[in-house]
Coordinates of C-alpha atoms in Angstrom, one line a residue:
X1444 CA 0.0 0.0 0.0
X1445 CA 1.4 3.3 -0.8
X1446 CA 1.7 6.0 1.5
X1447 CA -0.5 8.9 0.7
X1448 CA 2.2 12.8 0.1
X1449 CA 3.2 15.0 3.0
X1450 CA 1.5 18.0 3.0
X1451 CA 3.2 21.3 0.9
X1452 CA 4.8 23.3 3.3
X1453 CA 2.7 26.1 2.4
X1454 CA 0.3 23.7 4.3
X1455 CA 2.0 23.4 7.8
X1456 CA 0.6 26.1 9.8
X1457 CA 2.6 28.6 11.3
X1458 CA 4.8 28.3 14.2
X1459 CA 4.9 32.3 15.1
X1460 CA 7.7 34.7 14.4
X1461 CA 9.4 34.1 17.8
X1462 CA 9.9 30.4 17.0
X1463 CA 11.7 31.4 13.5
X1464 CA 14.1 33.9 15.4
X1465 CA 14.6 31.5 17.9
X1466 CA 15.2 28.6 15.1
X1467 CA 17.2 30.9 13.0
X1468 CA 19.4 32.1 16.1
X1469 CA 19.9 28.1 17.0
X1470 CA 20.9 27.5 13.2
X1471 CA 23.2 30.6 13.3
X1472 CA 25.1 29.5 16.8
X1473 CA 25.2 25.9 15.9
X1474 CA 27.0 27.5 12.3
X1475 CA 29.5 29.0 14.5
X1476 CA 30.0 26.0 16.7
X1477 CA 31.0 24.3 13.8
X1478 CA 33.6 26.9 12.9
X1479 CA 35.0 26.8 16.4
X1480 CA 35.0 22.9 16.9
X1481 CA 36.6 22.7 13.5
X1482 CA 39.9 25.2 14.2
X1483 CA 40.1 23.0 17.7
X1484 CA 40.6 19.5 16.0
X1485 CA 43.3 21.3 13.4
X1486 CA 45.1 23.8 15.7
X1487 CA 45.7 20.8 18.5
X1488 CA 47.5 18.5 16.3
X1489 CA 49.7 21.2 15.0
X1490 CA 50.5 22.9 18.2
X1491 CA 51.5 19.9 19.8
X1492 CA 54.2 19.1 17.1
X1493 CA 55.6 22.7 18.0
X1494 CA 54.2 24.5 15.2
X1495 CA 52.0 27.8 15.8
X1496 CA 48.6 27.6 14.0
X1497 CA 47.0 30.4 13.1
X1498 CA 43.3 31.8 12.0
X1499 CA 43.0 34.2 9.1
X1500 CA 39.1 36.4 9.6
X1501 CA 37.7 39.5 8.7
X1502 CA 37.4 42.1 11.5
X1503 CA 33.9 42.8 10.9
X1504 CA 32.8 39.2 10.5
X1505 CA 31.7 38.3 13.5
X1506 CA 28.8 41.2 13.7
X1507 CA 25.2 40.9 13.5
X1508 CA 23.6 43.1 10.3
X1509 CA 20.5 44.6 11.2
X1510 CA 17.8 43.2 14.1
X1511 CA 17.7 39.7 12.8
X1512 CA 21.0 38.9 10.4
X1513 CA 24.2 38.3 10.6
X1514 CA 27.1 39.1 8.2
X1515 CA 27.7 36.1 6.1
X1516 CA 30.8 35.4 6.3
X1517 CA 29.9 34.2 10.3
X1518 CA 34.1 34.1 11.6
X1519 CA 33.3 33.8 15.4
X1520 CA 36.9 35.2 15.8
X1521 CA 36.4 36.6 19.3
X1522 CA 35.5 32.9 20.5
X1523 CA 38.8 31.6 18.6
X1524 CA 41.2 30.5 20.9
X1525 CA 44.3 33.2 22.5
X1526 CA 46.7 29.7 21.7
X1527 CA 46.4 30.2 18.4
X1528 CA 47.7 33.3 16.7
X1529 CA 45.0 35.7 15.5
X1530 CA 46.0 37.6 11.5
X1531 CA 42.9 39.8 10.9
X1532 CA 42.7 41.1 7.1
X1533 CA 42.9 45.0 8.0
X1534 CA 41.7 45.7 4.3
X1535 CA 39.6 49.0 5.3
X1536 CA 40.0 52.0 2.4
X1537 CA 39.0 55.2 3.6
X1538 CA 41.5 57.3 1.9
X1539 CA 43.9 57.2 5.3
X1540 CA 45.0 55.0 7.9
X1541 CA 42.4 54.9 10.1
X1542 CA 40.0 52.7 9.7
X1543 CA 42.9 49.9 8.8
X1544 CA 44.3 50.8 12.5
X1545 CA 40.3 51.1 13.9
X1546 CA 40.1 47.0 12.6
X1547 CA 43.1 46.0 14.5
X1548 CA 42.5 48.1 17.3
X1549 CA 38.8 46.6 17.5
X1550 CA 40.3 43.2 17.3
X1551 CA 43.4 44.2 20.0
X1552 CA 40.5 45.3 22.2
X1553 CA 38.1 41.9 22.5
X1554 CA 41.2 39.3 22.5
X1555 CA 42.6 37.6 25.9
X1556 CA 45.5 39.4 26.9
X1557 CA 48.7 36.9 25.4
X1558 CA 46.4 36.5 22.1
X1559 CA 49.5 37.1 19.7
X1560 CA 48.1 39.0 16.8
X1561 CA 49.7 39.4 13.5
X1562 CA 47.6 41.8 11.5
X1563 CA 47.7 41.2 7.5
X1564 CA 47.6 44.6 5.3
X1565 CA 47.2 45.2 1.6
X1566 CA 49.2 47.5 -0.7
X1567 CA 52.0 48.9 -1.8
X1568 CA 55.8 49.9 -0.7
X1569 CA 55.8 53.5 -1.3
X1570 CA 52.6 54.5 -3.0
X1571 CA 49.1 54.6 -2.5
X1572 CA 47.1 52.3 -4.4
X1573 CA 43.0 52.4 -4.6
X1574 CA 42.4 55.0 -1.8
X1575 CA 44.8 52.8 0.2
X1576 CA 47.5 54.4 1.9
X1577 CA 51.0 52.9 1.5
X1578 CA 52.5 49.7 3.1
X1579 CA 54.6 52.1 5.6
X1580 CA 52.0 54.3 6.6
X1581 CA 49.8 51.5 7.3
X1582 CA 52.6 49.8 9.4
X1583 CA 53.8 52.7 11.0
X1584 CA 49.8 53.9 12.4
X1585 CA 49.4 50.3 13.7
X1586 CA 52.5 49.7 15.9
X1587 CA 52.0 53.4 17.2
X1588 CA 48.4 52.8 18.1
X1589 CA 48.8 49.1 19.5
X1590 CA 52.5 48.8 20.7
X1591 CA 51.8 45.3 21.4
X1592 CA 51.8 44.3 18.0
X1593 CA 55.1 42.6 16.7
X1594 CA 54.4 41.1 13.6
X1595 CA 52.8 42.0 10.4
X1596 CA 51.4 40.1 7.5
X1597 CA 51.0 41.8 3.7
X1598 CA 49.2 41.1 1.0
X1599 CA 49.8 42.2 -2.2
X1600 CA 49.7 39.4 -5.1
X1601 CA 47.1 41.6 -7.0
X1602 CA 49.6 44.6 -7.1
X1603 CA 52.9 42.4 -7.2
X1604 CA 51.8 40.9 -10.4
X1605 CA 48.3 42.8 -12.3
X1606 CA 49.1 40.9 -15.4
X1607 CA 48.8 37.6 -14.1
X1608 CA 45.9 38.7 -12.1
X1609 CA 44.2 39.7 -15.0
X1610 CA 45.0 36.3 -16.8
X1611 CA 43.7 34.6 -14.0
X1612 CA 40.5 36.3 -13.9
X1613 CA 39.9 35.8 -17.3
X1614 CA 40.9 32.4 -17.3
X1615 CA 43.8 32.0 -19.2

């Protein structure tokens, strides 16, 4: 005997707006969860062999966006663990300095004291580049506003080598 169709979901009733918050917040936290449990199992292995492991996140990608959202890139980086080193992309373009020094500072601010940080930067020695202020000004405005950073990371294949980039984004 065959079993008769389940109902459309157009056809299951509705379970209020509070319950799809509440669901939606569950789905979100068990989302970042999963983030967090997953740098555990492949930052323990590593570290015990003597080799620092490391998490790479967007500053502002652990905010919420709006009443009910979230941004969607969902880095619980102020849950990762201060074992690991911490390199958040401080990619801001305002024209100046300060809002690449405000994403570091922001992220200085919410980590356990010890958290080694290692900022990563974009752009150029000597030249500004797309509203984004040169490699040493950048470097210079960080270490004066946090003294506690010691290390920084750069990124900079895009302006390194723009005819490759442009093959590769084409495909070729």
């Amino acid at each position: 005997m065959m079993k008769p169709p389940l109902p459309a979901l157009s056809g299951i009733p509705s379970l209020g707006n509070t319950f799809n918050q509440q669901l939606w917040r569950l789905s979100v936290a068990h989302a970042q969860q999963g983030i967090l449990d997953f740098l555990n199992m492949f930052s323990q292995p590593v570290q015990s062999r003597g080799i620092p492991a490391g998490a790479v996140f967007f500053p502002e990608a652990n905010r919420r966006v709006g009443e009910q959202g979230f941004d969607s890139r969902l880095q619980p980086w102020d849950r990762f663990p201060s074992a690991i080193e911490w390199h958040p992309m401080a990619y801001g373009v305002c024209g100046t300095t300060s809002c690449i020094v405000e994403q570091v500072e922001t992220v200085a601010n919410q980590a356990q004291p010890g958290t080694k940080i290692i900022p990563a930067i974009a752009g150029d020695w000597g030249k500004s580049i797309k509203n984004r202020p040169p490699l040493e000004h950048q470097m210079r405005d960080i270490i004066n506003a946090i003294p506690q950073i010691q290390s920084i990371s750069h990124y900079s294949y895009d302006w390194q080598e723009p005819q490759l980039t442009r093959d590769r984004q084409s495909c070729r």
